Amino acid sequence: MSALTHTEPRGTRAWLLSDHPTSRRQARLGQSYRTWLALRGNWLAMVGLAIVLALVLVAIFAPWLAPYNPILGQDLNTARLLPPLSPGHLLGTDDLARDILSRLIYGTRLTLMVVALVAVIATPIGLLVGTTAGYFGGWVDTVLMRFTDVVLAFPRLILALAFVAALGPGIENAIIAIAITSWPPYARLARAETLTIRDSDFIAATRLQGASSVRIIWKHVVPLCMSSVIVRVTLDMAGIILTAAGLGFLGLGAQPPQPEWGAMIAGGRRFLIDQWWVATMPGIAIFIVSLGFNLLGDGLRDVLDPKGRK
Amino acid sequence: MTASTHLRGRRGALWLGKFARLLLTVAVTFFGLLLVTFLIGRIVPVDPVLAVVGDRAPKSVYDRVYLELGLDKPLWEQFWMYLQKVFTGDFGTSFLSKRPIVDDIARVFPATLELATVGIIIGTLVGVPAGIWAAVRQGKWPDQLVRVLGLVGYSAPIFWLGLVGLLVFYAKLHWVAGPGRIDIAFEYSFTPKTGLVLWDTAMQGQWAAFANAFSHIILPGSLLGYFSMAYISRMTRSFMLAELAQEYVTTARDKGVPEWRIVWVHALRNAAVPLVTVIALSYAGLLEGSVLTETVFAWPGLGQYLTNSLQNADMNAVLGGTLVIGSIFVGLNLLSDLLYNVLDPRVRRRA
Amino acid sequence: MSLLSVENLRVTYPTRQGPSEVVRGVSFNLGRERLGIVGESGSGKSQTGRAILGLTPAPGLATADRLEFDGIDLRQADARQWRSLRGRRMSMVMQDPKFSLNPVMPVGKQLMETLRTHGAPRSEAKNRALEMLEAVQIRDPERVFRAYPHELSGGMGQRAMIAMMLVSAPDLLIADEPTSALDVTIQIEVLRILDKLVSERGMGLIFISHDLRLVSSFCDRVLVMYAGQVVEELQASDLHNARHPYTQGLLNCLPKIDGDQRPLPTLNRDEAWTK
């Protein structure tokens, strides 16, 4: 058909930006590409993305990047509490003569682990509760949403504190506690999305074909809610990092000698006045990483929220 | 005449119905709070009997306390007992201080309240104008500035900022007083009545003590204020942008109303309706932020009490404190709902 | 001398594809008469009204070779001068009172604001506001004065809006679809009030509407706009002599009581009209 070929420009870019996608995959990829183009124009978001990518890379290559062992210290007589820019110790050493830079580098692994695990645990819970409540409505909705509101009514850190107190300190329990306190907003969001999808014709059609509720929720409702929930989770990443650091600071998260940034700040507190760097450096690391997630999330929200676009 | 009174009567009924629904929601949420704290208390690996009698008590004492605590009864019955206790104001005894939890909390709460109040005042006084400024200069440098300041507030760990603040303003510059609420020298120069040091000293005319207390509270207060400012300014900005795009703003311009009046009277009055909720919620959020801030500043408030109890596995105290903070959250939510109704004439009259 | 003269008015908005002109060289003169501007949505008629009041919404930009109101060059006016003109000497009634009145301010306060802004003392402002509410045939002015906008019906709201815009006796009133959001029965009433006040006070009126028949029965003169340009200017009584195909098309589309119109006539647009 010559009528079709003359309007179709060549190239990947043109294929992605085509106004007439020929497949679902093309449409979806094109949408992502447009989002990416809009995001690329926001330099703050790009800074955020760079920070997040750097975090991932540092975590992967930590053993090669770190000049020293993060757990075992150097000579306690000569290498204790060295100031930043000392020979061989760019950011100085702590009271156990451990290289702070190396500990920060290994700490990226803990931070990433917390963020990833919380997302992996909390997102499915939120999706499950929200879509179920939204799809079935009625008393199921009332009960589930009341329960969600109860969990929301607790201040997040306090509830996490209470859970960790009950489960015992440690990074695994901190992750579980944070996950338990993070899902309610996702559930609310998923419910709201489900309500708009539930009554659409294609769901009715699927139901008429005899699909079970479980199948409809899993195959049709969940995928449609997914994208907005994922954006919301990205926006929450910085909060998760800060909560984990707060628990670490209170001695309820990662336990020594793990190089967790919040616990490192708590460890450096004793030397605050004379050896300020011990407590300050990990704080800067937390700040940069959570700023990165915030900048990226902020940019994503601007791009993806059509109401806020102007 | 009769028609209008009839109408007013119906409005009253709608109001009542709405209020009842609101109260029911609060009751259910509160019940949930109790259930959650109760369940957390039951999954603790700490043996509640040992916590009471100590681990060297003879078997007979242990068994007696075991029965007294009702631990042989089914879970729902234990919950029922817990409910009865909570409603009579009995949260149990603190393992650490050997005093009723309620007394402990009553003693430490004013410190937290004072700190959070200073924080929310600073946050509102700075955050609302900053948000308005950003909205009016949308896309210009003030907007960017407010946005970046807000993002920094969202991103910095509060306990770390507190430490850095202490290092810079207390240890190096000597601008403010250090940890604690007041210097020991002033501690007995006034009679604590409300437990709010600023209030007590001011009422009793102890201005030197007041100045000292102020110098203690200003750093943690500004810190909490900064965090609430980040949230308040962002929300103010988006509410104001939404209002400034409304048609009544154009009408006001058509009338020749000056721009400052359009922003501060017309738009802000409309934006104030949702803003009240935002401020109430950040006030509640400051109570949460206080857990970390109080630890850093050795502030003898609820947050520090909670962390101390946590570190000593004093479960009764932890749950009591959690319950109190949770109830304040619920209470402030209810309050903001009610204020919403008062502020918005559309909801006020229509119910 | 005419009250308002507009020459080559242009309003442009920057877009990603470059500047887009929504008003493209509109010129007309207005005395103390009733001028109608008709056109479909997007024809630039509302933008023309906004531009005359200097209220082109950002990031739009209005330019003109001449924009004079009662001898004042509006192109040179600063913010202060604009404020002293708006509300006092020229004002605008908008489409829907639901959105154009401030929802959290009592109607009376909004009326008084017009006068207070231009320096009237409080008690005088209140009296004049109440008088004005009476003039727009509101039976219980005291009640409406105290009421919030959502407590008024659409027709009442629009009367309050008209009162608010006429209370300081301006010389020029721009009415942008003032009755489109109202029920048909109330439309006529509101129009009658507007008509009476305009002719009593001898002010200039620009009546913007998409309703050709309404405009022609209500105005002395009609401008027909299409795609940002004036395609035809007519005396209202001469409507049947319209020469431009767009106007003729509009006229043909009006339903007639006598005579069967099948198939229903449609408007045929011609690219050449926009040139």
PDB file of N, CA and C in Angstrom, chain A residues 2 31-32 36 42 53 72 93 126 159 189 213 220-221 226 229 240 242-243 246 277 298 300 305:
ATOM      1  N   SER A   2       0.899   1.927  -1.085  1.00  0.00           N
ATOM      2  CA  SER A   2       1.783   3.090  -1.166  1.00  0.00           C
ATOM      3  C   SER A   2       1.243   4.241  -0.328  1.00  0.00           C
ATOM      4  N   GLN A  31       4.987   6.289  24.550  1.00  0.00           N
ATOM      5  CA  GLN A  31       4.573   7.072  25.712  1.00  0.00           C
ATOM      6  C   GLN A  31       5.750   7.273  26.665  1.00  0.00           C
ATOM      7  N   SER A  32       6.472   6.197  26.916  1.00  0.00           N
ATOM      8  CA  SER A  32       7.626   6.306  27.807  1.00  0.00           C
ATOM      9  C   SER A  32       8.659   7.254  27.218  1.00  0.00           C
ATOM     10  N   TRP A  36      10.175  10.603  28.812  1.00  0.00           N
ATOM     11  CA  TRP A  36      11.611  10.786  28.933  1.00  0.00           C
ATOM     12  C   TRP A  36      12.028  12.118  28.320  1.00  0.00           C
ATOM     13  N   ASN A  42      13.958  18.936  32.131  1.00  0.00           N
ATOM     14  CA  ASN A  42      13.981  19.436  33.503  1.00  0.00           C
ATOM     15  C   ASN A  42      15.346  19.112  34.117  1.00  0.00           C
ATOM     16  N   LEU A  53      21.410   7.113  39.804  1.00  0.00           N
ATOM     17  CA  LEU A  53      22.235   6.177  39.030  1.00  0.00           C
ATOM     18  C   LEU A  53      23.594   5.994  39.693  1.00  0.00           C
ATOM     19  N   LEU A  72      36.614  -3.424  59.373  1.00  0.00           N
ATOM     20  CA  LEU A  72      37.857  -3.530  60.138  1.00  0.00           C
ATOM     21  C   LEU A  72      38.609  -2.207  60.078  1.00  0.00           C
ATOM     22  N   THR A  93      38.797   9.464  59.351  1.00  0.00           N
ATOM     23  CA  THR A  93      38.472   8.161  59.942  1.00  0.00           C
ATOM     24  C   THR A  93      37.642   8.367  61.197  1.00  0.00           C
ATOM     25  N   GLY A 126      -0.181  -2.760  49.146  1.00  0.00           N
ATOM     26  CA  GLY A 126      -1.036  -1.621  48.809  1.00  0.00           C
ATOM     27  C   GLY A 126      -1.916  -1.917  47.619  1.00  0.00           C
ATOM     28  N   LEU A 159       4.966   4.443  64.578  1.00  0.00           N
ATOM     29  CA  LEU A 159       4.477   3.078  64.375  1.00  0.00           C
ATOM     30  C   LEU A 159       5.645   2.150  64.069  1.00  0.00           C
ATOM     31  N   LEU A 189      -4.439   5.030  46.757  1.00  0.00           N
ATOM     32  CA  LEU A 189      -4.265   5.402  45.360  1.00  0.00           C
ATOM     33  C   LEU A 189      -4.822   4.316  44.442  1.00  0.00           C
ATOM     34  N   SER A 213     -13.434 -12.824  39.370  1.00  0.00           N
ATOM     35  CA  SER A 213     -13.014 -11.539  39.937  1.00  0.00           C
ATOM     36  C   SER A 213     -11.509 -11.480  40.113  1.00  0.00           C
ATOM     37  N   HIS A 220      -6.433  -7.241  34.725  1.00  0.00           N
ATOM     38  CA  HIS A 220      -6.891  -5.988  34.103  1.00  0.00           C
ATOM     39  C   HIS A 220      -6.773  -4.777  35.006  1.00  0.00           C
ATOM     40  N   VAL A 221      -7.119  -4.951  36.280  1.00  0.00           N
ATOM     41  CA  VAL A 221      -7.124  -3.776  37.160  1.00  0.00           C
ATOM     42  C   VAL A 221      -5.721  -3.445  37.645  1.00  0.00           C
ATOM     43  N   MET A 226      -0.849   0.063  38.226  1.00  0.00           N
ATOM     44  CA  MET A 226       0.576  -0.082  38.492  1.00  0.00           C
ATOM     45  C   MET A 226       1.358   1.210  38.308  1.00  0.00           C
ATOM     46  N   VAL A 229       0.933   3.910  40.932  1.00  0.00           N
ATOM     47  CA  VAL A 229       1.454   3.478  42.230  1.00  0.00           C
ATOM     48  C   VAL A 229       2.978   3.510  42.213  1.00  0.00           C
ATOM     49  N   ILE A 240      11.474   6.990  52.791  1.00  0.00           N
ATOM     50  CA  ILE A 240      11.882   5.677  53.300  1.00  0.00           C
ATOM     51  C   ILE A 240      13.333   5.732  53.779  1.00  0.00           C
ATOM     52  N   LEU A 242      14.985   8.331  54.798  1.00  0.00           N
ATOM     53  CA  LEU A 242      15.085   9.128  56.022  1.00  0.00           C
ATOM     54  C   LEU A 242      14.565   8.359  57.232  1.00  0.00           C
ATOM     55  N   THR A 243      13.466   7.615  57.059  1.00  0.00           N
ATOM     56  CA  THR A 243      12.938   6.836  58.182  1.00  0.00           C
ATOM     57  C   THR A 243      13.941   5.767  58.601  1.00  0.00           C
ATOM     58  N   GLY A 246      16.653   7.345  60.423  1.00  0.00           N
ATOM     59  CA  GLY A 246      16.200   7.735  61.751  1.00  0.00           C
ATOM     60  C   GLY A 246      16.200   6.546  62.700  1.00  0.00           C
ATOM     61  N   TRP A 277      33.573  15.764  61.620  1.00  0.00           N
ATOM     62  CA  TRP A 277      33.363  15.036  60.370  1.00  0.00           C
ATOM     63  C   TRP A 277      32.762  13.661  60.575  1.00  0.00           C
ATOM     64  N   ASP A 298      10.068  14.657  41.952  1.00  0.00           N
ATOM     65  CA  ASP A 298       9.431  15.931  41.649  1.00  0.00           C
ATOM     66  C   ASP A 298       9.280  16.121  40.137  1.00  0.00           C
ATOM     67  N   LEU A 300       9.307  13.735  37.868  1.00  0.00           N
ATOM     68  CA  LEU A 300       8.365  12.732  37.360  1.00  0.00           C
ATOM     69  C   LEU A 300       6.931  13.188  37.564  1.00  0.00           C
ATOM     70  N   ASP A 305       1.820  14.204  35.819  1.00  0.00           N
ATOM     71  CA  ASP A 305       0.542  14.727  36.267  1.00  0.00           C
ATOM     72  C   ASP A 305       0.057  15.791  35.296  1.00  0.00           C
TER      73      ASP A 305
END
